[in-house]
XYZ file of C-alpha atoms in Angstrom:
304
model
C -23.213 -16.242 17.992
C -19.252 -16.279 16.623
C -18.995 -15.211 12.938
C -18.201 -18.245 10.676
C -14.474 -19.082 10.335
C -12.886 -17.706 7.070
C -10.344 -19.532 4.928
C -7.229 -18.005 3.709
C -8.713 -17.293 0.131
C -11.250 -15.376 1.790
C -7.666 -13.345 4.148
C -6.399 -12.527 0.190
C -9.744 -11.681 -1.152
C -10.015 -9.048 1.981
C -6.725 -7.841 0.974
C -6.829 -7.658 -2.777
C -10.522 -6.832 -3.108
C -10.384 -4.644 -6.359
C -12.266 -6.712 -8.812
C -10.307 -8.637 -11.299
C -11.105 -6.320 -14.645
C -8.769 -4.242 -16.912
C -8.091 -1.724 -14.580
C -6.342 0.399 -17.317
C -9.841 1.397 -18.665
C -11.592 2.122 -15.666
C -12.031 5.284 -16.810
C -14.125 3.980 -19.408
C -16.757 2.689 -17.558
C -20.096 3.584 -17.364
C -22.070 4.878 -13.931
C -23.111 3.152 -11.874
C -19.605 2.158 -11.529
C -16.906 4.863 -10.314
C -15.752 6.272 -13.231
C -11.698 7.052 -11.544
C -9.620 9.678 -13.296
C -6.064 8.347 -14.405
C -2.791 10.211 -12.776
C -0.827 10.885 -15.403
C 2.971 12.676 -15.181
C 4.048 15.015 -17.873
C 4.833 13.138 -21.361
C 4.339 10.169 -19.922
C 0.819 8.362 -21.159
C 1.118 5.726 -18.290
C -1.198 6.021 -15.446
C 0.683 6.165 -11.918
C -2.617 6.102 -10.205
C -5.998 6.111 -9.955
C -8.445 9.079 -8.531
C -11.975 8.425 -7.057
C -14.036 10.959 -8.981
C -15.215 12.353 -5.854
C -11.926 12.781 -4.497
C -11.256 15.145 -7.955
C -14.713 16.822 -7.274
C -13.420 17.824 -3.632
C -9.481 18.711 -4.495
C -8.667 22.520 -4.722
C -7.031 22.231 -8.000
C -4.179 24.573 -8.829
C -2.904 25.630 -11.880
C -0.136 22.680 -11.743
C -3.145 20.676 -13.309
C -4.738 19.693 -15.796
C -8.370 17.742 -14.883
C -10.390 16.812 -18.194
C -14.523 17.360 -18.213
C -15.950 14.687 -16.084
C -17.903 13.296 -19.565
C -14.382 12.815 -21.253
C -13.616 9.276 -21.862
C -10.405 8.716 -20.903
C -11.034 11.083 -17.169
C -7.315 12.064 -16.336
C -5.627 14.256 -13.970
C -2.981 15.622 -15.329
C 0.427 17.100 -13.694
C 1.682 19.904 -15.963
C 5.262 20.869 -15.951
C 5.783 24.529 -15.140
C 9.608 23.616 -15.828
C 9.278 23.440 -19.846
C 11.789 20.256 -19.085
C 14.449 21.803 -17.282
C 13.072 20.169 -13.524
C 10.437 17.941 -14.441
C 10.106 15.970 -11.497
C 11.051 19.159 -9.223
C 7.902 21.050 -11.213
C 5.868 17.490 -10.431
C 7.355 17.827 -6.907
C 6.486 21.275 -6.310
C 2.693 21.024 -7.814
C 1.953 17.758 -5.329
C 2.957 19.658 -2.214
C 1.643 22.384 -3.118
C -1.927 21.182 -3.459
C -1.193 18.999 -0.262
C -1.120 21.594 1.807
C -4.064 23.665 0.419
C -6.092 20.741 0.591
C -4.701 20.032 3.966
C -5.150 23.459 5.460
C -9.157 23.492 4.019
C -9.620 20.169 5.950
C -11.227 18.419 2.482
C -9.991 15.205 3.396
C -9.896 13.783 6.682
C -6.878 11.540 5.439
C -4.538 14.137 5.476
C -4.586 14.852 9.431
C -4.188 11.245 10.408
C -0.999 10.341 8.951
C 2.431 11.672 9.210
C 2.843 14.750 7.805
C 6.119 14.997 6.853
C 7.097 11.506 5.509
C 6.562 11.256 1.616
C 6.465 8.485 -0.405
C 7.839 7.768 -4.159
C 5.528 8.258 -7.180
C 6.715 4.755 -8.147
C 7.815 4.271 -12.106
C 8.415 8.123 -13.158
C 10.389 8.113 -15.963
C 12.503 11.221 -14.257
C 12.736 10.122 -10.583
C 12.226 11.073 -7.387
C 8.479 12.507 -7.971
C 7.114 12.310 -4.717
C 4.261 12.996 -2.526
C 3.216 13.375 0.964
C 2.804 9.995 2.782
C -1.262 10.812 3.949
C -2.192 11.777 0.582
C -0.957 8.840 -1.172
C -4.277 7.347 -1.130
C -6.382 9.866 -2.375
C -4.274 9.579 -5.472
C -4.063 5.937 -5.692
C -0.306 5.448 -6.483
C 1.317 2.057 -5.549
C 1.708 2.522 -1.762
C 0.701 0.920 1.603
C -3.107 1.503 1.902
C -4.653 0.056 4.835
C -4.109 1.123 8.528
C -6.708 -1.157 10.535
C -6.276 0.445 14.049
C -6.572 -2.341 16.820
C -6.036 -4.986 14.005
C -2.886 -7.769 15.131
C -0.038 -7.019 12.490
C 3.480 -8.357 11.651
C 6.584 -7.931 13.866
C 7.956 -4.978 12.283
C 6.181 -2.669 9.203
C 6.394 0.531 7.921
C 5.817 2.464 4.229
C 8.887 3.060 2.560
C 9.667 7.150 2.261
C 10.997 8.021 -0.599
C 14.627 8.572 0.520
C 15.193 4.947 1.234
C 15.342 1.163 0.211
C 12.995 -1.273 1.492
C 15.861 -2.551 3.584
C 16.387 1.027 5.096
C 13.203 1.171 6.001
C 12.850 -2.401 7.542
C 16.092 -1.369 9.661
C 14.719 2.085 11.079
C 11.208 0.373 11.617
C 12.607 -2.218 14.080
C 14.248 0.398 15.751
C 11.135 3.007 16.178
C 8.676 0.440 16.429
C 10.250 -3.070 18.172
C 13.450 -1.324 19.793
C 15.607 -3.984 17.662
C 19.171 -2.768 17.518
C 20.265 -1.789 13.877
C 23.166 -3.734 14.169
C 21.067 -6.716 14.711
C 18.927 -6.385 11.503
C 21.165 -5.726 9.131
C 23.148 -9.037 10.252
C 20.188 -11.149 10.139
C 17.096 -9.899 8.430
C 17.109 -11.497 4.996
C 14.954 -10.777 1.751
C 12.629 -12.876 0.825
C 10.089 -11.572 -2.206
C 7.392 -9.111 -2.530
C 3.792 -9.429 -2.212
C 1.520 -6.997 -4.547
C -2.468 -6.340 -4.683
C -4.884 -4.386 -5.790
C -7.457 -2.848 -2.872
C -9.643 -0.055 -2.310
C -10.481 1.394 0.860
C -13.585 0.833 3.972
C -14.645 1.940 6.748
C -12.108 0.418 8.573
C -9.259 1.268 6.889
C -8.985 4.922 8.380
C -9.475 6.358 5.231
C -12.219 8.349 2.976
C -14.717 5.113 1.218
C -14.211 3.607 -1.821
C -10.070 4.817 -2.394
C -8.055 2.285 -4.944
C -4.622 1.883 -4.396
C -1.881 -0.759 -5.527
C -0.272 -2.045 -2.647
C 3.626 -3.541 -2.569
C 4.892 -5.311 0.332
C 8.615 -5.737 0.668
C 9.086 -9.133 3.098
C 11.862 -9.375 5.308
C 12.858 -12.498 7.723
C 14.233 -12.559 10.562
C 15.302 -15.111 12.895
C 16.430 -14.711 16.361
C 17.233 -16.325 19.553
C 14.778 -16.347 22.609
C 16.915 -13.321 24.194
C 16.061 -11.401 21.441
C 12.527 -9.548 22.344
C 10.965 -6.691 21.065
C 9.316 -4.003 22.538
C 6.885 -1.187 21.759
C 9.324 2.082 21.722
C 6.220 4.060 19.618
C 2.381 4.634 19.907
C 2.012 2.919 16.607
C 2.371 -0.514 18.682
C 0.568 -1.498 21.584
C 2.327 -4.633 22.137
C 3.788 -7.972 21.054
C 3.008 -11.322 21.489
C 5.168 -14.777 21.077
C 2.829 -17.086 19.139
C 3.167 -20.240 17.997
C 1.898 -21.081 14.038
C -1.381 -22.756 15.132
C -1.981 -19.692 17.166
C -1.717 -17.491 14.462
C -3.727 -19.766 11.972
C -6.585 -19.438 14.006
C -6.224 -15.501 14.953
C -6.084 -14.516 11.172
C -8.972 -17.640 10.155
C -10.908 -15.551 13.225
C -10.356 -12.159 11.471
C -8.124 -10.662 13.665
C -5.240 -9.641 11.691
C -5.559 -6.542 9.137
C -6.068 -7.353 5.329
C -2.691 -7.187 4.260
C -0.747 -8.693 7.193
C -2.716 -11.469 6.937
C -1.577 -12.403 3.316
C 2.128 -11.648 4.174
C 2.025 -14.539 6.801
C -0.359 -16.524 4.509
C 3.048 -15.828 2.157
C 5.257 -17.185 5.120
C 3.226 -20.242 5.676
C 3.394 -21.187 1.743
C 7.233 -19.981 1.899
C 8.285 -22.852 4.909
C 5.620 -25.578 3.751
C 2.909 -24.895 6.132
C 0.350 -24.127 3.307
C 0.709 -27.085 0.586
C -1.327 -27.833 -2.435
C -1.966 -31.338 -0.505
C -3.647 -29.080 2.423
C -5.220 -26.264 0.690
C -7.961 -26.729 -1.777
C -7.659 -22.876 -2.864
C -4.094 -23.295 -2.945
C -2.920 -22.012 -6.612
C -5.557 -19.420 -6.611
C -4.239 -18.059 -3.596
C -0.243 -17.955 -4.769
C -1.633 -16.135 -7.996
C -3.316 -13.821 -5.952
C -0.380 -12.604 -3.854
C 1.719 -11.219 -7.031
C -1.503 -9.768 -8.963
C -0.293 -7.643 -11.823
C -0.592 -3.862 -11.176
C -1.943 -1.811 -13.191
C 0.912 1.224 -13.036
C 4.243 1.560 -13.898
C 6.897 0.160 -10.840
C 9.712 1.203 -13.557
C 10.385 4.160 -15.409
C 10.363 2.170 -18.556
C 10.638 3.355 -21.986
């Protein structure tokens, strides 16, 4: 027997499946809840992630640390800056890759191998940018990133994480190159900006990733239209291959499951964008447009 259709709450609840609670004081709460450890950057009492306690447990800890007793209320990680000020973010820099690589050469987390290794992402909302880390351990220390991976899972066009070098539009132009063999010339004519999408999710078995990881995710989203002698093809082995669908096609692909958590709420995004979801249509309808900009619960600018 076929598994019951889902509805497109159900697509954003798969997607942004943290539960809705004051994620700020997480670290506060009592077993048998995870009790995650704050990130926290030198003089800076924001929280730029969020650490599964027994992702701390596991880490090979350096000196570049500082991890409070696991029966401390607030539990925080903290980076310490062996620069007394003069290079904070190259100290915060050099302590991430650092412990990277030890953890990656002791093979603690599986994470680390299946990603690529030399792609880093921004510690989004340090108040001395670029802190950075590598791209596969951006999960284990739940900054705002791209979390899911899905293998086999029907995606959009063209995605990619944004490294920490580039705009989102930088990395929406090389991405069609690598993974849809668009010309560059091409995108940057005609893709066009058209919002963000944020949520809160922690990781499955499905995701490619250690259990029970919580990350805040931020999609950049991009349109594109083009001509039928435009077609894109797989130039990577991060695509298998495209398809030409029409919208009731993809309605009933994603209601059947078949698209990965967050691709599915970026084309539930489309559909509300060109009128194809409607209050008059969709009983869930406000929840869902809440749902797709949830608040997150660290920093996405340096601030004060």
């Amino acid at each position: 027997m076929s598994s019951p259709l889902k509805t497109y709450l159900d697509l954003i609840k798969a997607c942004d499946n943290f539960p809705y609670i004051d994620i700020t004081r997480t670290p506060y709460a009592e077993p048998p809840d995870p009790v995650f450890y704050q990130l926290l950057l030198p003089n800076d009492p924001r929280p730029h992630g969020f650490l599964h306690p027994l992702v701390v447990a596991e880490m090979p800890w350096t000196s570049s640390f500082w991890v409070s007793p696991p029966d401390v209320r607030p539990r925080t990680v903290r980076v310490l800056d062996g620069s007394n000020g003069q290079d904070t973010s190259g100290a915060c820099n050099a302590a991430f890759l650092d412990l990277i690589q030890n953890a990656a050469e002791a093979g603690t987390f599986a994470s680390l191998s299946r990603r690529r290794p030399t792609e880093e992402y921004r510690v989004m909302g340090a108040k001395y940018p670029p802190v950075r880390m590598k791209r596969a351990a951006a999960p284990l220390f739940g900054i705002a990133s791209h979390l899911h991976t899905y293998p086999g899972k029907l995606d959009s066009t063209i995605a990619g994480g944004v490294r920490a070098d580039e705009s989102p539009f930088e990395c929406i132009v090389h991405e069609a190159d690598e993974e849809a063999s668009l010309p560059e010339s091409l995108v940057r004519q005609q893709a066009r900006a058209c919002g963000a999408i944020t949520y809160v999710c922690t990781s499955d078995a499905g995701s490619g990733l250690e259990d029970g990881l919580m990350a805040s995710g931020i999609l950049y989203l991009y349109d594109m239209e083009v001509d039928h002698t435009i077609v894109p093809k797989p130039r990577d082995d991060e695509v298998q291959e495209f398809n030409l669908w029409d919208v009731q096609q993809i309605k009933e692909s994603m209601l059947r499951g078949e698209f990965k958590p967050n691709c599915a709420s970026v084309m539930i995004d489309f559909f509300i964008r060109h009128g194809i979801i409607t209050d008059e249509n969709e009983p869930d309808y406000l929840e869902i447009v809440t749902r797709l900009h949830r608040p997150l619960p660290v920093p996405t600018t340096p601030g004060v």
